[in-house]
Amino acid sequence: MEADLNDVQRGTRSNAYWPAIRFAALPELILRCWAVLMALASTVAVALVAVLSIGCYGAAKLLGKIRPLRDAYQFLSRTYDRFLYRLGQKVLRDPRDTPALRLMVSLSLTALPIFVAQLILGKPRLLLAIAFYLSLYGLKFERFVRMFSAKHLEAHRRQGYFSEKYDRVFGRYVEFFLGYLYGNVPELDRTVHVGLHHRENGGPDDTVTSSRYDRTSPLDFLWYLSDNIWTALGLAPYAYFKAKGDEKNRRRILWGMARYYFFFAAVFIYNWRIGIVYVLVPLLCMNFIMALTAWVQHAFCDPEHPEDYFANTVTLFDELNFMNEGYHLCHHHRSSLHWTEMPAHLDRIRDKMRDAGSLVFRDLDVMELFLELTVLRRMDVLAEKLVPWQPMNHEERLALLAKRTKPARAVAAAQPYHQLSS
């Protein structure tokens, strides 16, 4: 399986989609309306968190101009990093993963105690809620970006980040423990990302493919977001694995769904207000950001060959680029490759990238790409940030981007797995 995932898979064609989970008592219209409602709620939830996260980022920038505060923060940060570096040498399978350890420790010392304190107090407290969301998402969403990358790469580690001595206690700690706070269903990364997304490589059979949508249309994204709720809840992947006869991953995702649904229900039964603030809103935010990420990471497909992952996977160079998340094509090409080795690997596959027309952007992260591509629709900005493989003028760049964001052709009359009723 790992060898198959690591090889360049060209020419993969879509098989017909199979009937997914059927809810005979519920008309498709009701399910669609509910999904659209969840999409709108996810948008509102992310907007509220964004106001807090970006607003506090602006305040932090102002405080950073005060030299004593800036010097104190830098001193504490360097001391913290030195401590974690020494700790990483002892507890990690690969000390190069210390950035992920830093995130795990930070969340365990902030968001987790706040959540426990809130349960003890018995009803939501505004200041605790603000502290909780800042702990989860950080300033300008940077902590969430780090968490997303950490859980992404953890999914590709059979034993997680921790060495054998600590694995029994902390094995797969991000996805199976901290993930509950983010609304991330356990097993979603190990099964859906590794067993489904890397198998389909963003092609037509991928449950999170965006190729059939117009990636420059906000309305199309809203429709895509409403579809994504079935993936975020684990239902669409469950249908995929059941149809494929993949019993191992089907049982895994079912067990993960059962655990998360139990957690969700338990908190709501304990206190529905706490359930909304600390469980439902993070789930809605996860739905939105998961959809946004999948939407843009494979946004620029070749409409004639949507299954070619060399063409449909974008590479982004940005200031943060935590654990080299921007080297997404390198990761698809060699999923077992350690993240520190991806820049060198990109140099090795440059010729293949050029031949496939793979797109590379500089000074652009996932969130910025989404805003420029779909919300603001400023193709001029994207054309300026595009790094072409051969000399191209501005008009040629615009024409290329326009072609690569059109809805891809239908393949084998496929029916999406996210359609939960026939």
Short mmCIF file of C-alpha atoms in Angstrom, two decimals:
data_model
loop_
_atom_site.label_atom_id
_atom_site.label_comp_id
_atom_site.label_asym_id
_atom_site.label_seq_id
_atom_site.Cartn_x
_atom_site.Cartn_y
_atom_site.Cartn_z
CA MET A 1 0.00 0.00 0.00
CA GLU A 2 2.73 2.45 0.97
CA ALA A 3 4.68 1.61 -2.17
CA ASP A 4 1.58 2.20 -4.26
CA LEU A 5 1.00 5.58 -2.65
CA ASN A 6 4.59 6.64 -3.20
CA ASP A 7 4.65 5.91 -6.92
CA VAL A 8 3.65 8.44 -9.55
CA GLN A 9 0.11 7.40 -10.42
CA ARG A 10 -0.81 8.74 -13.83
CA GLY A 11 -3.70 7.71 -15.98
CA THR A 12 -5.93 6.71 -13.06
CA ARG A 13 -9.54 6.72 -14.21
CA SER A 14 -12.62 7.00 -12.10
CA ASN A 15 -14.74 3.95 -11.49
CA ALA A 16 -18.48 4.48 -11.25
CA TYR A 17 -19.57 5.70 -7.85
CA TRP A 18 -21.62 3.25 -5.87
CA PRO A 19 -24.85 3.97 -4.04
CA ALA A 20 -23.90 5.49 -0.72
CA ILE A 21 -25.63 5.29 2.64
CA ARG A 22 -29.37 5.40 2.12
CA PHE A 23 -31.77 7.05 4.54
CA ALA A 24 -35.11 5.83 3.19
CA ALA A 25 -37.15 7.85 5.67
CA LEU A 26 -35.47 11.15 4.88
CA PRO A 27 -35.90 12.79 1.47
CA GLU A 28 -32.80 14.01 -0.25
CA LEU A 29 -34.12 17.56 -0.15
CA ILE A 30 -34.15 17.57 3.66
CA LEU A 31 -30.58 16.27 3.80
CA ARG A 32 -29.45 18.87 1.29
CA CYS A 33 -31.15 21.69 3.19
CA TRP A 34 -29.58 20.51 6.44
CA ALA A 35 -26.14 20.36 4.79
CA VAL A 36 -26.51 23.89 3.41
CA LEU A 37 -27.57 25.07 6.86
CA MET A 38 -24.42 23.49 8.31
CA ALA A 39 -22.35 25.23 5.62
CA LEU A 40 -23.82 28.61 6.54
CA ALA A 41 -23.32 27.90 10.24
CA SER A 42 -19.71 26.89 9.56
CA THR A 43 -19.12 30.17 7.74
CA VAL A 44 -20.56 32.19 10.63
CA ALA A 45 -18.53 30.22 13.19
CA VAL A 46 -15.26 30.78 11.31
CA ALA A 47 -16.05 34.46 10.83
CA LEU A 48 -16.54 34.94 14.57
CA VAL A 49 -13.33 33.11 15.40
CA ALA A 50 -11.50 35.10 12.69
CA VAL A 51 -12.59 38.40 14.26
CA LEU A 52 -11.09 37.28 17.57
CA SER A 53 -7.95 35.70 16.10
CA ILE A 54 -7.05 38.47 13.67
CA GLY A 55 -8.10 41.20 16.09
CA CYS A 56 -5.79 39.86 18.78
CA TYR A 57 -3.06 39.49 16.18
CA GLY A 58 -3.31 43.22 15.52
CA ALA A 59 -3.16 43.95 19.24
CA ALA A 60 -0.12 41.69 19.60
CA LYS A 61 1.65 43.51 16.77
CA LEU A 62 1.13 46.79 18.59
CA LEU A 63 2.40 45.35 21.88
CA GLY A 64 5.38 43.92 20.00
CA LYS A 65 6.51 47.45 19.27
CA ILE A 66 7.12 47.93 23.01
CA ARG A 67 10.73 46.85 23.30
CA PRO A 68 10.70 45.48 26.90
CA LEU A 69 7.67 43.32 26.13
CA ARG A 70 9.18 42.14 22.85
CA ASP A 71 12.51 41.27 24.47
CA ALA A 72 10.79 39.42 27.31
CA TYR A 73 8.70 37.38 24.88
CA GLN A 74 11.70 36.48 22.74
CA PHE A 75 13.70 35.44 25.81
CA LEU A 76 10.89 33.20 27.09
CA SER A 77 10.34 31.74 23.62
CA ARG A 78 14.03 30.86 23.18
CA THR A 79 14.14 29.28 26.65
CA TYR A 80 11.00 27.28 25.89
CA ASP A 81 12.43 26.10 22.57
CA ARG A 82 15.68 24.93 24.20
CA PHE A 83 13.72 22.95 26.79
CA LEU A 84 11.55 21.32 24.12
CA TYR A 85 14.58 20.51 22.00
CA ARG A 86 16.10 18.55 24.88
CA LEU A 87 12.75 16.93 25.63
CA GLY A 88 12.31 15.97 21.99
CA GLN A 89 15.62 14.11 22.01
CA LYS A 90 14.22 11.85 24.72
CA VAL A 91 10.56 11.29 23.85
CA LEU A 92 10.29 11.48 20.03
CA ARG A 93 11.00 8.76 17.52
CA ASP A 94 12.55 11.43 15.31
CA PRO A 95 13.86 14.57 17.04
CA ARG A 96 13.28 16.49 13.81
CA ASP A 97 9.59 16.50 14.78
CA THR A 98 10.19 18.81 17.75
CA PRO A 99 7.99 21.57 16.19
CA ALA A 100 5.03 19.18 16.52
CA LEU A 101 6.01 18.48 20.14
CA ARG A 102 6.00 22.21 20.84
CA LEU A 103 2.44 22.43 19.59
CA MET A 104 1.28 19.42 21.61
CA VAL A 105 2.77 20.76 24.82
CA SER A 106 1.36 24.24 24.24
CA LEU A 107 -2.18 22.96 23.63
CA SER A 108 -1.96 20.59 26.60
CA LEU A 109 -1.02 23.49 28.87
CA THR A 110 -3.62 25.95 27.57
CA ALA A 111 -6.73 24.71 25.71
CA LEU A 112 -7.06 21.43 27.60
CA PRO A 113 -7.02 22.92 31.16
CA ILE A 114 -9.45 25.64 30.05
CA PHE A 115 -11.88 23.03 28.73
CA VAL A 116 -11.65 21.00 31.95
CA ALA A 117 -12.10 24.14 34.08
CA GLN A 118 -15.17 25.06 32.06
CA LEU A 119 -16.69 21.63 32.69
CA ILE A 120 -16.05 22.02 36.43
CA LEU A 121 -17.64 25.49 36.52
CA GLY A 122 -20.73 24.11 34.83
CA LYS A 123 -21.68 26.97 32.52
CA PRO A 124 -19.84 29.01 29.88
CA ARG A 125 -17.69 31.94 30.96
CA LEU A 126 -16.92 34.60 28.35
CA LEU A 127 -13.28 35.12 29.33
CA LEU A 128 -12.64 31.37 29.40
CA ALA A 129 -14.24 30.99 25.99
CA ILE A 130 -12.04 33.76 24.55
CA ALA A 131 -8.94 32.16 26.07
CA PHE A 132 -10.02 28.75 24.74
CA TYR A 133 -10.38 29.96 21.15
CA LEU A 134 -7.12 31.88 21.25
CA SER A 135 -5.43 28.73 22.56
CA LEU A 136 -6.94 26.59 19.82
CA TYR A 137 -6.54 28.88 16.83
CA GLY A 138 -3.85 31.32 17.91
CA LEU A 139 -3.18 34.73 16.43
CA LYS A 140 -4.09 34.95 12.74
CA PHE A 141 -5.05 31.24 12.88
CA GLU A 142 -1.36 30.29 13.11
CA ARG A 143 -1.81 27.72 15.88
CA PHE A 144 -4.57 26.00 13.92
CA VAL A 145 -2.29 25.91 10.87
CA ARG A 146 0.37 24.21 12.99
CA MET A 147 -2.13 21.75 14.43
CA PHE A 148 -3.47 20.92 10.97
CA SER A 149 0.01 20.19 9.68
CA ALA A 150 0.96 18.20 12.78
CA LYS A 151 -2.10 15.95 12.62
CA HIS A 152 -1.68 15.60 8.85
CA LEU A 153 1.86 14.25 9.16
CA GLU A 154 1.02 12.21 12.26
CA ALA A 155 -1.52 10.31 10.17
CA HIS A 156 1.33 9.00 8.03
CA ARG A 157 3.26 7.69 11.05
CA ARG A 158 2.14 4.20 11.93
CA GLN A 159 3.16 4.74 15.57
CA GLY A 160 2.76 8.51 15.77
CA TYR A 161 5.46 10.88 16.92
CA PHE A 162 6.51 9.36 20.23
CA SER A 163 9.19 6.75 20.82
CA GLU A 164 8.26 3.23 21.89
CA LYS A 165 8.72 4.03 25.58
CA TYR A 166 6.04 6.73 25.49
CA ASP A 167 3.89 5.49 22.62
CA ARG A 168 1.42 3.55 24.77
CA VAL A 169 0.43 6.72 26.61
CA PHE A 170 0.88 9.41 23.95
CA GLY A 171 0.56 7.46 20.70
CA ARG A 172 -1.14 9.52 17.96
CA TYR A 173 -1.72 12.23 20.56
CA VAL A 174 -2.81 15.00 18.17
CA GLU A 175 -5.54 13.12 16.34
CA PHE A 176 -6.79 10.80 19.09
CA PHE A 177 -6.71 13.23 22.02
CA LEU A 178 -6.29 16.90 21.14
CA GLY A 179 -8.41 16.44 18.04
CA TYR A 180 -11.60 16.28 20.13
CA LEU A 181 -11.09 19.93 21.09
CA TYR A 182 -10.93 20.89 17.41
CA GLY A 183 -13.95 18.90 16.29
CA ASN A 184 -11.77 16.39 14.48
CA VAL A 185 -13.28 12.88 14.36
CA PRO A 186 -10.71 10.28 15.49
CA GLU A 187 -9.42 8.08 12.64
CA LEU A 188 -10.49 10.69 10.07
CA ASP A 189 -6.87 11.49 9.19
CA ARG A 190 -5.48 7.97 9.25
CA THR A 191 -8.32 6.53 7.16
CA VAL A 192 -9.65 9.37 5.01
CA HIS A 193 -6.41 11.22 4.36
CA VAL A 194 -4.09 8.22 3.99
CA GLY A 195 -6.45 5.46 2.85
CA LEU A 196 -8.74 7.57 0.65
CA HIS A 197 -7.26 10.92 -0.36
CA HIS A 198 -3.79 9.55 -1.13
CA ARG A 199 -5.34 6.66 -2.99
CA GLU A 200 -7.44 8.95 -5.19
CA ASN A 201 -4.98 11.91 -5.24
CA GLY A 202 -7.70 14.54 -5.61
CA GLY A 203 -9.20 12.74 -8.59
CA PRO A 204 -12.90 12.31 -9.40
CA ASP A 205 -13.45 9.48 -6.87
CA ASP A 206 -11.97 11.50 -4.02
CA THR A 207 -14.72 12.46 -1.54
CA VAL A 208 -13.07 15.89 -1.10
CA THR A 209 -12.30 16.63 -4.75
CA SER A 210 -13.09 20.18 -5.87
CA SER A 211 -12.44 19.56 -9.57
CA ARG A 212 -16.09 19.49 -10.60
CA TYR A 213 -16.70 22.97 -9.14
CA ASP A 214 -15.76 26.42 -10.38
CA ARG A 215 -13.04 27.27 -7.87
CA THR A 216 -13.48 31.01 -8.52
CA SER A 217 -17.14 30.96 -7.43
CA PRO A 218 -18.14 31.67 -3.80
CA LEU A 219 -21.49 30.01 -4.46
CA ASP A 220 -19.76 26.86 -5.69
CA PHE A 221 -17.64 26.84 -2.54
CA LEU A 222 -20.76 27.11 -0.39
CA TRP A 223 -22.17 24.09 -2.23
CA TYR A 224 -18.86 22.26 -1.78
CA LEU A 225 -18.82 23.21 1.91
CA SER A 226 -22.29 21.74 2.35
CA ASP A 227 -21.03 18.51 0.79
CA ASN A 228 -17.96 18.47 3.02
CA ILE A 229 -19.99 18.11 6.22
CA TRP A 230 -20.54 14.44 5.32
CA THR A 231 -16.76 13.97 5.20
CA ALA A 232 -16.18 15.94 8.42
CA LEU A 233 -18.70 13.67 10.19
CA GLY A 234 -17.14 10.53 8.69
CA LEU A 235 -20.26 9.42 6.79
CA ALA A 236 -19.01 9.91 3.22
CA PRO A 237 -15.70 8.10 3.91
CA TYR A 238 -17.63 5.29 5.57
CA ALA A 239 -19.72 4.89 2.39
CA TYR A 240 -16.54 4.98 0.27
CA PHE A 241 -14.79 2.25 2.25
CA LYS A 242 -17.93 0.14 2.35
CA ALA A 243 -18.33 0.41 -1.42
CA LYS A 244 -14.64 -0.39 -1.98
CA GLY A 245 -14.82 -3.42 0.31
CA ASP A 246 -12.10 -1.89 2.54
CA GLU A 247 -13.22 -3.45 5.82
CA LYS A 248 -10.17 -2.39 7.80
CA ASN A 249 -10.67 1.31 7.17
CA ARG A 250 -14.45 1.01 7.34
CA ARG A 251 -14.24 -0.41 10.86
CA ARG A 252 -11.66 2.19 11.85
CA ILE A 253 -13.74 5.17 10.74
CA LEU A 254 -16.87 3.66 12.30
CA TRP A 255 -15.09 3.27 15.64
CA GLY A 256 -13.76 6.84 15.40
CA MET A 257 -17.23 8.19 14.62
CA ALA A 258 -18.72 6.31 17.57
CA ARG A 259 -16.15 7.79 19.96
CA TYR A 260 -16.60 11.33 18.73
CA TYR A 261 -20.40 11.15 18.66
CA PHE A 262 -20.35 9.84 22.23
CA PHE A 263 -18.12 12.76 23.29
CA PHE A 264 -20.36 15.22 21.46
CA ALA A 265 -23.54 13.86 23.06
CA ALA A 266 -22.00 13.61 26.54
CA VAL A 267 -20.97 17.26 26.63
CA PHE A 268 -24.38 18.41 25.34
CA ILE A 269 -26.18 16.28 27.93
CA TYR A 270 -23.95 17.72 30.64
CA ASN A 271 -24.61 21.32 29.56
CA TRP A 272 -25.95 22.26 26.14
CA ARG A 273 -24.47 25.77 26.34
CA ILE A 274 -20.99 24.35 26.91
CA GLY A 275 -21.71 21.91 24.09
CA ILE A 276 -22.42 24.73 21.65
CA VAL A 277 -19.44 26.90 22.62
CA TYR A 278 -16.80 24.21 23.14
CA VAL A 279 -17.89 21.34 20.86
CA LEU A 280 -20.27 22.45 18.11
CA VAL A 281 -18.46 25.65 17.10
CA PRO A 282 -15.04 23.89 16.80
CA LEU A 283 -16.71 21.18 14.68
CA LEU A 284 -18.20 23.81 12.37
CA CYS A 285 -14.84 25.58 12.14
CA MET A 286 -13.13 22.29 11.34
CA ASN A 287 -15.67 21.65 8.60
CA PHE A 288 -14.99 25.05 7.03
CA ILE A 289 -11.20 24.98 7.26
CA MET A 290 -10.99 21.35 6.14
CA ALA A 291 -13.12 22.25 3.10
CA LEU A 292 -11.10 25.40 2.40
CA THR A 293 -7.82 23.47 2.51
CA ALA A 294 -9.01 20.68 0.22
CA TRP A 295 -10.61 23.27 -2.09
CA VAL A 296 -7.35 25.11 -2.82
CA GLN A 297 -4.67 22.43 -2.46
CA HIS A 298 -6.05 20.73 -5.57
CA ALA A 299 -7.69 23.78 -7.15
CA PHE A 300 -5.70 24.04 -10.39
CA CYS A 301 -6.41 20.76 -12.11
CA ASP A 302 -6.12 20.08 -15.82
CA PRO A 303 -9.80 19.96 -16.88
CA GLU A 304 -9.00 17.24 -19.41
CA HIS A 305 -7.04 15.14 -16.90
CA PRO A 306 -8.51 15.81 -13.44
CA GLU A 307 -7.05 12.57 -12.10
CA ASP A 308 -3.43 13.67 -12.73
CA TYR A 309 -2.27 14.67 -9.26
CA PHE A 310 0.94 16.22 -10.61
CA ALA A 311 -1.27 18.74 -12.40
CA ASN A 312 -3.98 19.20 -9.74
CA THR A 313 -1.76 19.59 -6.66
CA VAL A 314 -0.51 23.09 -5.89
CA THR A 315 2.81 24.01 -4.22
CA LEU A 316 2.84 27.07 -1.94
CA PHE A 317 5.79 28.93 -0.47
CA ASP A 318 4.75 31.19 2.40
CA GLU A 319 6.27 32.73 5.48
CA LEU A 320 4.88 30.18 7.97
CA ASN A 321 4.96 26.91 5.95
CA PHE A 322 4.92 24.87 9.16
CA MET A 323 6.55 21.46 8.73
CA ASN A 324 6.75 22.24 4.98
CA GLU A 325 3.00 21.87 4.48
CA GLY A 326 3.28 23.96 1.31
CA TYR A 327 5.24 21.18 -0.44
CA HIS A 328 2.00 19.37 -1.00
CA LEU A 329 2.91 17.77 -4.31
CA CYS A 330 6.13 16.40 -2.86
CA HIS A 331 4.04 14.87 -0.08
CA HIS A 332 1.63 13.24 -2.56
CA HIS A 333 4.52 11.92 -4.62
CA ARG A 334 6.39 10.45 -1.63
CA SER A 335 4.02 10.37 1.31
CA SER A 336 6.51 8.53 3.55
CA LEU A 337 9.17 11.21 3.01
CA HIS A 338 10.06 13.17 6.14
CA TRP A 339 8.93 16.78 5.95
CA THR A 340 12.49 18.09 6.33
CA GLU A 341 13.49 16.30 3.11
CA MET A 342 10.76 17.79 0.91
CA PRO A 343 12.69 20.83 -0.42
CA ALA A 344 15.40 18.53 -1.77
CA HIS A 345 12.76 16.20 -3.20
CA LEU A 346 11.13 19.07 -5.07
CA ASP A 347 14.43 19.64 -6.89
CA ARG A 348 14.43 15.98 -7.94
CA ILE A 349 10.93 16.08 -9.46
CA ARG A 350 11.12 19.49 -11.12
CA ASP A 351 11.13 17.99 -14.63
CA LYS A 352 7.98 15.97 -13.95
CA MET A 353 6.30 19.02 -12.44
CA ARG A 354 7.15 21.10 -15.49
CA ASP A 355 5.89 18.45 -17.91
CA ALA A 356 2.60 18.10 -16.01
CA GLY A 357 2.12 21.85 -15.68
CA SER A 358 2.10 21.75 -11.88
CA LEU A 359 1.49 25.22 -10.43
CA VAL A 360 3.77 26.86 -7.85
CA PHE A 361 3.06 30.12 -5.99
CA ARG A 362 5.34 32.24 -3.83
CA ASP A 363 4.42 34.45 -0.85
CA LEU A 364 1.03 32.80 -0.59
CA ASP A 365 -0.48 30.51 2.07
CA VAL A 366 -3.64 28.40 1.89
CA MET A 367 -5.88 31.02 3.47
CA GLU A 368 -4.56 33.79 1.22
CA LEU A 369 -4.96 31.61 -1.87
CA PHE A 370 -8.59 30.95 -0.94
CA LEU A 371 -9.28 34.65 -0.41
CA GLU A 372 -7.64 35.74 -3.66
CA LEU A 373 -9.02 32.89 -5.76
CA THR A 374 -12.58 32.44 -4.50
CA VAL A 375 -13.62 35.36 -2.28
CA LEU A 376 -11.94 38.38 -3.91
CA ARG A 377 -11.39 36.67 -7.28
CA ARG A 378 -8.26 38.71 -7.90
CA MET A 379 -6.61 36.62 -10.58
CA ASP A 380 -4.19 39.48 -11.25
CA VAL A 381 -2.69 38.96 -7.80
CA LEU A 382 -2.39 35.21 -8.34
CA ALA A 383 -0.80 35.77 -11.74
CA GLU A 384 1.86 37.94 -10.11
CA LYS A 385 2.60 35.32 -7.47
CA LEU A 386 2.69 32.42 -9.93
CA VAL A 387 6.14 30.94 -10.56
CA PRO A 388 5.97 29.70 -14.19
CA TRP A 389 8.18 26.96 -15.60
CA GLN A 390 8.85 29.00 -18.72
CA PRO A 391 8.66 32.71 -19.54
CA MET A 392 5.04 33.89 -19.61
CA ASN A 393 3.58 37.37 -19.85
CA HIS A 394 0.74 38.52 -17.61
CA GLU A 395 -2.03 37.68 -20.08
CA GLU A 396 -0.70 34.16 -20.58
CA ARG A 397 -0.62 33.60 -16.83
CA LEU A 398 -4.22 34.79 -16.52
CA ALA A 399 -5.32 32.48 -19.33
CA LEU A 400 -3.59 29.53 -17.68
CA LEU A 401 -5.24 30.20 -14.32
CA ALA A 402 -8.65 30.60 -15.96
CA LYS A 403 -8.28 27.27 -17.74
CA ARG A 404 -7.08 25.41 -14.66
CA THR A 405 -9.96 26.56 -12.42
CA LYS A 406 -12.84 25.59 -14.70
CA PRO A 407 -14.97 22.60 -13.64
CA ALA A 408 -13.39 19.39 -14.91
CA ARG A 409 -15.15 17.09 -17.31
CA ALA A 410 -17.36 14.36 -15.88
CA VAL A 411 -15.71 10.96 -15.61
CA ALA A 412 -17.63 7.72 -16.00
CA ALA A 413 -20.90 9.29 -14.86
CA ALA A 414 -19.70 9.28 -11.30
CA GLN A 415 -22.07 9.99 -8.43
CA PRO A 416 -20.48 11.61 -5.37
CA TYR A 417 -20.26 9.60 -2.16
CA HIS A 418 -21.43 12.62 -0.20
CA GLN A 419 -24.92 12.26 -1.67
CA LEU A 420 -26.39 10.26 1.18
CA SER A 421 -29.70 9.49 -0.45
CA SER A 422 -30.59 8.19 -3.85
#
